[in-house]
Short mmCIF file of C-alpha atoms in Angstrom, two decimals:
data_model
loop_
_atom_site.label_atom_id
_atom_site.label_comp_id
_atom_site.label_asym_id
_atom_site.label_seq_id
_atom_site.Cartn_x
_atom_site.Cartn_y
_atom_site.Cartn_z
CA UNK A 1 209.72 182.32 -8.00
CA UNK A 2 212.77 185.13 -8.55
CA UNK A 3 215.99 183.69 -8.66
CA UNK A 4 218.59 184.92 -7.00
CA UNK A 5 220.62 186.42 -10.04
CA UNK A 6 217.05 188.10 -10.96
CA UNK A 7 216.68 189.67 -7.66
CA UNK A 8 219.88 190.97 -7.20
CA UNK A 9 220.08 192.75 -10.28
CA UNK A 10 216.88 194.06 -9.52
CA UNK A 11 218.29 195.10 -5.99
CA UNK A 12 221.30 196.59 -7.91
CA UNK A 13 219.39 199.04 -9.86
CA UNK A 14 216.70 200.15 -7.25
CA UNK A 15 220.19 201.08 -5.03
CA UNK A 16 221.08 203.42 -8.00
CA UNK A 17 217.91 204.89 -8.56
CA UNK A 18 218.83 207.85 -7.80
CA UNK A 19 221.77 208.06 -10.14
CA UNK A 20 219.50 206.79 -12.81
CA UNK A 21 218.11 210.49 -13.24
CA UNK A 22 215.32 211.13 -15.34
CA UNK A 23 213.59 207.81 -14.89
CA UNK A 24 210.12 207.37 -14.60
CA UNK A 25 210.13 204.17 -12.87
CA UNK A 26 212.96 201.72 -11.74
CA UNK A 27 213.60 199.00 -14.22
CA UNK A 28 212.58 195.38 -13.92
CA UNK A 29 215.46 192.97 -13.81
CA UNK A 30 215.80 191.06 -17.36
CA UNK A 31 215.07 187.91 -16.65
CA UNK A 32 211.43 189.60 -15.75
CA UNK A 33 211.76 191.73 -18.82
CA UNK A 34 211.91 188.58 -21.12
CA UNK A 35 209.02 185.97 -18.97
CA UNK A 36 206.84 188.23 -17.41
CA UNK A 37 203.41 188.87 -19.38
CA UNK A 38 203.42 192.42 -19.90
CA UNK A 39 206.90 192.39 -21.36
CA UNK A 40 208.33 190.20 -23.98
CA UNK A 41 206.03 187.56 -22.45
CA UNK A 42 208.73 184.70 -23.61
CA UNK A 43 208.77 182.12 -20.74
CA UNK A 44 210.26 179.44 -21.21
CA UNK A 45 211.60 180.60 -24.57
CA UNK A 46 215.45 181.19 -23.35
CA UNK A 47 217.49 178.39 -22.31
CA UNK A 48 218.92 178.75 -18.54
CA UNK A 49 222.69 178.62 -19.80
CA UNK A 50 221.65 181.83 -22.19
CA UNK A 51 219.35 183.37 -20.17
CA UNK A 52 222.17 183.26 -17.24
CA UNK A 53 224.66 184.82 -20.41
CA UNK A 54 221.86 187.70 -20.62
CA UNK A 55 221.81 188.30 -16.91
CA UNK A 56 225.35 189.14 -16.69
CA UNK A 57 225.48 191.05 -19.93
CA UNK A 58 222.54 193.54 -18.48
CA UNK A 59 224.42 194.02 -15.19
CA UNK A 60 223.54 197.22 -14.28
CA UNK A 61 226.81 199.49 -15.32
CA UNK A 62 229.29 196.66 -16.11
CA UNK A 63 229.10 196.28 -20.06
CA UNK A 64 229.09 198.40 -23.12
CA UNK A 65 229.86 196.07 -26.09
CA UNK A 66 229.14 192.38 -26.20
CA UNK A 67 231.54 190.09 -28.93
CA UNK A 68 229.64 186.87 -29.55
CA UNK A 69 231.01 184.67 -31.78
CA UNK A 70 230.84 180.56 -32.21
CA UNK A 71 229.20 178.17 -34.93
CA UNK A 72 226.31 178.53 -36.16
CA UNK A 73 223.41 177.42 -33.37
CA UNK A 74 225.02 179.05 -30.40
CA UNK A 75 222.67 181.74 -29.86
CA UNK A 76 224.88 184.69 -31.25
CA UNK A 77 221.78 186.51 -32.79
CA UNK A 78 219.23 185.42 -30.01
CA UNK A 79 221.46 187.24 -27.03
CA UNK A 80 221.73 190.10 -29.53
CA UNK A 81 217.93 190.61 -29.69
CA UNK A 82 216.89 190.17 -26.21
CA UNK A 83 219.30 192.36 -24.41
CA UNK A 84 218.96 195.17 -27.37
CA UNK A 85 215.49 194.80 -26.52
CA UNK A 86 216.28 194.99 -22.96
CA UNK A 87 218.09 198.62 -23.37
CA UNK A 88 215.31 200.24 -25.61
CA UNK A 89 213.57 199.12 -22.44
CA UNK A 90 215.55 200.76 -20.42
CA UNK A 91 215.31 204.33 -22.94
CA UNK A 92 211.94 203.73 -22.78
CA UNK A 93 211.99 204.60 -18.88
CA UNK A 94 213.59 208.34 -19.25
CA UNK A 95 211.08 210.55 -19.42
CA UNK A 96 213.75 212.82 -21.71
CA UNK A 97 216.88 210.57 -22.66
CA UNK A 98 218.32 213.59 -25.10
CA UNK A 99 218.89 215.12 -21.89
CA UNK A 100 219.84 212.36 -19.57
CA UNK A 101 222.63 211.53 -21.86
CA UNK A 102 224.96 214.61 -22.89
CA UNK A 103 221.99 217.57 -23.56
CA UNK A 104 221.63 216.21 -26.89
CA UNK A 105 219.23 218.15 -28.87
CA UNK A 106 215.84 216.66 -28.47
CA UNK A 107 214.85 217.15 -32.19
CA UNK A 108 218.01 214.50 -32.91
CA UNK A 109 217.10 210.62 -33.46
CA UNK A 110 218.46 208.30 -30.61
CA UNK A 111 219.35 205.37 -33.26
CA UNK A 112 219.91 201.96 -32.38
CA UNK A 113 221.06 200.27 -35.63
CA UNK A 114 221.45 196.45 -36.97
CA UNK A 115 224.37 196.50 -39.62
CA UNK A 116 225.45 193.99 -41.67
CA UNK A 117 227.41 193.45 -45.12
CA UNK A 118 224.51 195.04 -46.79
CA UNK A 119 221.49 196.43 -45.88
CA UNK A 120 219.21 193.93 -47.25
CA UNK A 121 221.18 191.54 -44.99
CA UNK A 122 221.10 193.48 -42.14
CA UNK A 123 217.10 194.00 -42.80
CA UNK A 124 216.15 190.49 -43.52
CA UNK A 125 218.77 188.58 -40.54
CA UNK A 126 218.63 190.38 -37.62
CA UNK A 127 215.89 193.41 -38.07
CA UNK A 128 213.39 191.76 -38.81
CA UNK A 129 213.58 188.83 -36.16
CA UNK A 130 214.34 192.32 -33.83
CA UNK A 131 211.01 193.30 -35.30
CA UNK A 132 209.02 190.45 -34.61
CA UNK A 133 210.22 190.45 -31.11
CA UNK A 134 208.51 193.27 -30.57
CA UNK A 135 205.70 192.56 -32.86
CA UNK A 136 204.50 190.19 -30.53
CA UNK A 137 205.54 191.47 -27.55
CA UNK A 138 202.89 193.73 -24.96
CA UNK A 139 204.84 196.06 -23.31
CA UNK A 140 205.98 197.42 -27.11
CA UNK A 141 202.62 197.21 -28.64
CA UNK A 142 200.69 198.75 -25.64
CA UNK A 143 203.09 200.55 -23.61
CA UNK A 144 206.00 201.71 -25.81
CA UNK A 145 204.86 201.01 -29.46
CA UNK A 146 205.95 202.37 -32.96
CA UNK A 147 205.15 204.23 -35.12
CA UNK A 148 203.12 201.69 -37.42
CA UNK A 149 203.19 203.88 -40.88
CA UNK A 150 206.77 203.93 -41.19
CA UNK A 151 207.92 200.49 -42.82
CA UNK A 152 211.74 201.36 -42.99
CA UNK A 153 212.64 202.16 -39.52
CA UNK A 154 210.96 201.44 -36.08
CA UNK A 155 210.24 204.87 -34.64
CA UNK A 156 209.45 205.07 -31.22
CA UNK A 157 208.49 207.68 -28.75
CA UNK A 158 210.92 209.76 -27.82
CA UNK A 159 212.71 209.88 -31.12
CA UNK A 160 214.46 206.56 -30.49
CA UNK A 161 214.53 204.76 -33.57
CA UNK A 162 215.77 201.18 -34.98
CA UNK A 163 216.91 201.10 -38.04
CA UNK A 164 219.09 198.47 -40.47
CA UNK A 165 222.02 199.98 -42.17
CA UNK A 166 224.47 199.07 -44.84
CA UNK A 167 227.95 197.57 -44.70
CA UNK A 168 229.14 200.87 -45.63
CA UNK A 169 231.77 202.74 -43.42
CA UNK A 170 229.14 205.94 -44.12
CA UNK A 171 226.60 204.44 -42.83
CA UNK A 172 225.96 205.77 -39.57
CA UNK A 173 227.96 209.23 -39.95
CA UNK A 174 225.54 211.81 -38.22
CA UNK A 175 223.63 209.91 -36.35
CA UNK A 176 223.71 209.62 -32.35
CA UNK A 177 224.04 205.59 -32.47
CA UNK A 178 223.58 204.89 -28.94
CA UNK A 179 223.77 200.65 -29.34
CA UNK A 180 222.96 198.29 -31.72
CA UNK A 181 224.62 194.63 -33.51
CA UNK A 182 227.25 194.61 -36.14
CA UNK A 183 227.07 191.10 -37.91
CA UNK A 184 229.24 188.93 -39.37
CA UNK A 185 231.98 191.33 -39.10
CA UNK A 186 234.20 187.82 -39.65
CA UNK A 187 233.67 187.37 -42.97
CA UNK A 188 233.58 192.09 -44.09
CA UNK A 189 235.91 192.61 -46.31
CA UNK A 190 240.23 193.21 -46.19
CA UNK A 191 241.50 194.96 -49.61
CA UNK A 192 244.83 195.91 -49.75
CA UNK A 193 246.27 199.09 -51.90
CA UNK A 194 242.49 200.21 -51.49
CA UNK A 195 241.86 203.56 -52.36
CA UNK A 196 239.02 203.65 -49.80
CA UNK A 197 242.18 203.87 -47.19
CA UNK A 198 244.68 206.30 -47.17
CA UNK A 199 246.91 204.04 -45.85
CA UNK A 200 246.75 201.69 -48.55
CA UNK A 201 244.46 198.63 -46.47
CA UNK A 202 240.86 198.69 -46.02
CA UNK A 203 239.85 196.18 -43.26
CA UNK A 204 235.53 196.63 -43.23
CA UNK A 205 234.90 195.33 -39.65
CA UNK A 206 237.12 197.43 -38.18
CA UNK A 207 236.22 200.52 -40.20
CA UNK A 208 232.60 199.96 -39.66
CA UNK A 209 233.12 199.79 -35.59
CA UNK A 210 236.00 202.39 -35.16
CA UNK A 211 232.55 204.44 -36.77
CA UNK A 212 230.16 203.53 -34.69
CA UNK A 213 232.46 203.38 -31.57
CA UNK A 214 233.70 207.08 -31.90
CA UNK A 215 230.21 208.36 -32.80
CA UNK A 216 228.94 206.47 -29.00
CA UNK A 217 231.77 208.08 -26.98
CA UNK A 218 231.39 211.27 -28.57
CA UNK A 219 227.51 211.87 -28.06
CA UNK A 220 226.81 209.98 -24.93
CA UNK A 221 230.25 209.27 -22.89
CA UNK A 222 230.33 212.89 -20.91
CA UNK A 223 232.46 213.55 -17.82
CA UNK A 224 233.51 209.59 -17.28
CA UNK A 225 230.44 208.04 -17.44
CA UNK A 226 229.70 204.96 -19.63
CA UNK A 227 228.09 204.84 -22.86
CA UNK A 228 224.60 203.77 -22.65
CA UNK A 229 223.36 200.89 -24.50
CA UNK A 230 225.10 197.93 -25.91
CA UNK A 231 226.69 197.41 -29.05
CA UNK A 232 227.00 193.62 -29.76
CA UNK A 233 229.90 192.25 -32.20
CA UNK A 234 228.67 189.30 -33.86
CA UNK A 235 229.97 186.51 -36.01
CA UNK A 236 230.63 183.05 -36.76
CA UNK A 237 234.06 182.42 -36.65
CA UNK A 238 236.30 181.75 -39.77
CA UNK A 239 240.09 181.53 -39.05
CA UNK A 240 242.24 182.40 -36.62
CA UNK A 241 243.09 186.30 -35.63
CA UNK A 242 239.69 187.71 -37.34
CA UNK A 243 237.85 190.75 -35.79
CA UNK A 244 236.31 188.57 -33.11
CA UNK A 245 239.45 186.99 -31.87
CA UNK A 246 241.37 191.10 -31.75
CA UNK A 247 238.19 191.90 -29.74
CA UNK A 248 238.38 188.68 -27.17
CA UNK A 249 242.13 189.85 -27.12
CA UNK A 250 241.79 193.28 -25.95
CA UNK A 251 239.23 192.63 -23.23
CA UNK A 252 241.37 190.40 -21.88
#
């Protein structure tokens, strides 16, 4: 059966239709999205506690950035994945998203990116399990699938690719980053009298999200509405007042 979270997000979406413009078809709740066979077909696979987490998070026109922090076992990367998943879902369903979200031009790459210290970490953590995911899912083998003869990037139709990036704070400059993960932004680097800053301190995690954060408002937030996508913060924590803790802060 549907719970009742499940159906009402469901409901909540099929009242916005409309406003969804350029949609092909209305969206399946996520809790569908991840159990249901000709999706990620992964029932059972999510414990109720997260999978009630990943409800909330994919409330329709609630969040745009997602800090997840913890120890190590508390399913930081696995709510990452899934609701990442869930919004290239959710592209997938425009029939042109360059146009649903600013008139960007259509020859651009929608990017959703997984960055970590370094690229190889970023590639071998988070991308790759990403990867797998939809490896082994249907609906991104059959109905949405990549291109197979690129081994660097996921490319998908629609220009919407996934791609790992480097710790670097140039990194991402150029490209129309519409969500993605930044992880273990707890343990980047802080140098002071750096001469990457021009004001003497180089804090990493910051940098590397004041990047990414400018370049989603810019291309996609137009006339008030909210950026598309999800960007989730990740991190184990390591002491007290790291990037986590100044993000926990300010939504508060």
């Amino acid at each position: 059966g549907i719970s009742g979270e499940v159906l009402d997000q469901t409901l909540a979406y099929l009242e916005n239709y409309e406003e969804l413009s350029g949609m092909t078809a209305a969206p399946v709740g996520i809790q569908t999205f991840i159990e249901h066979k000709d999706y990620l077909n992964k029932s059972g696979v999510i414990y109720p506690e997260i999978m009630k987490e990943l409800i909330e998070l994919a409330t329709p026109n609630k969040y745009y950035e997602a800090v997840l922090t913890g120890g190590i076992g508390v399913a930081k990367t696995s709510i990452s994945i899934y609701i990442i998943a869930y919004n290239l879902y959710l592209l997938s369903l425009y029939k042109d998203p360059h146009k649903a979200f600013g008139g960007l031009d259509p020859s651009s790459e929608l990017e959703i990116v997984f960055q970590n210290l370094s690229a190889s970490k970023a590639k071998e953590v988070d991308y790759e399990r990403f990867k797998s995911l939809c490896d082994q899912s249907p609906y991104f083998t059959k109905d949405f699938p990549y291109d197979r003869t690129l081994k660097a990037k996921l490319k998908f139709p629609n220009r919407i690719i996934v791609t790992p990036v480097s710790g670097s704070s140039t990194a991402t400059i150029g490209a129309n980053v519409i969500g993605g993960m930044i992880d273990e932004l707890n343990y980047m680097a802080t140098v002071s009298k750096s001469k990457i800053s021009q004001d003497g301190e180089y804090d990493q995690a910051m940098t590397l999200y004041n990047s990414i954060n400018r370049r989603r408002k810019s291309r996609f937030m137009r006339k008030g509405q909210q950026v598309p996508g999800i960007l989730c913060l990740a991190s184990s924590t390591k002491y007290p007042g790291e990037f986590t803790d100044i993000k926990k802060e300010e939504a508060k």
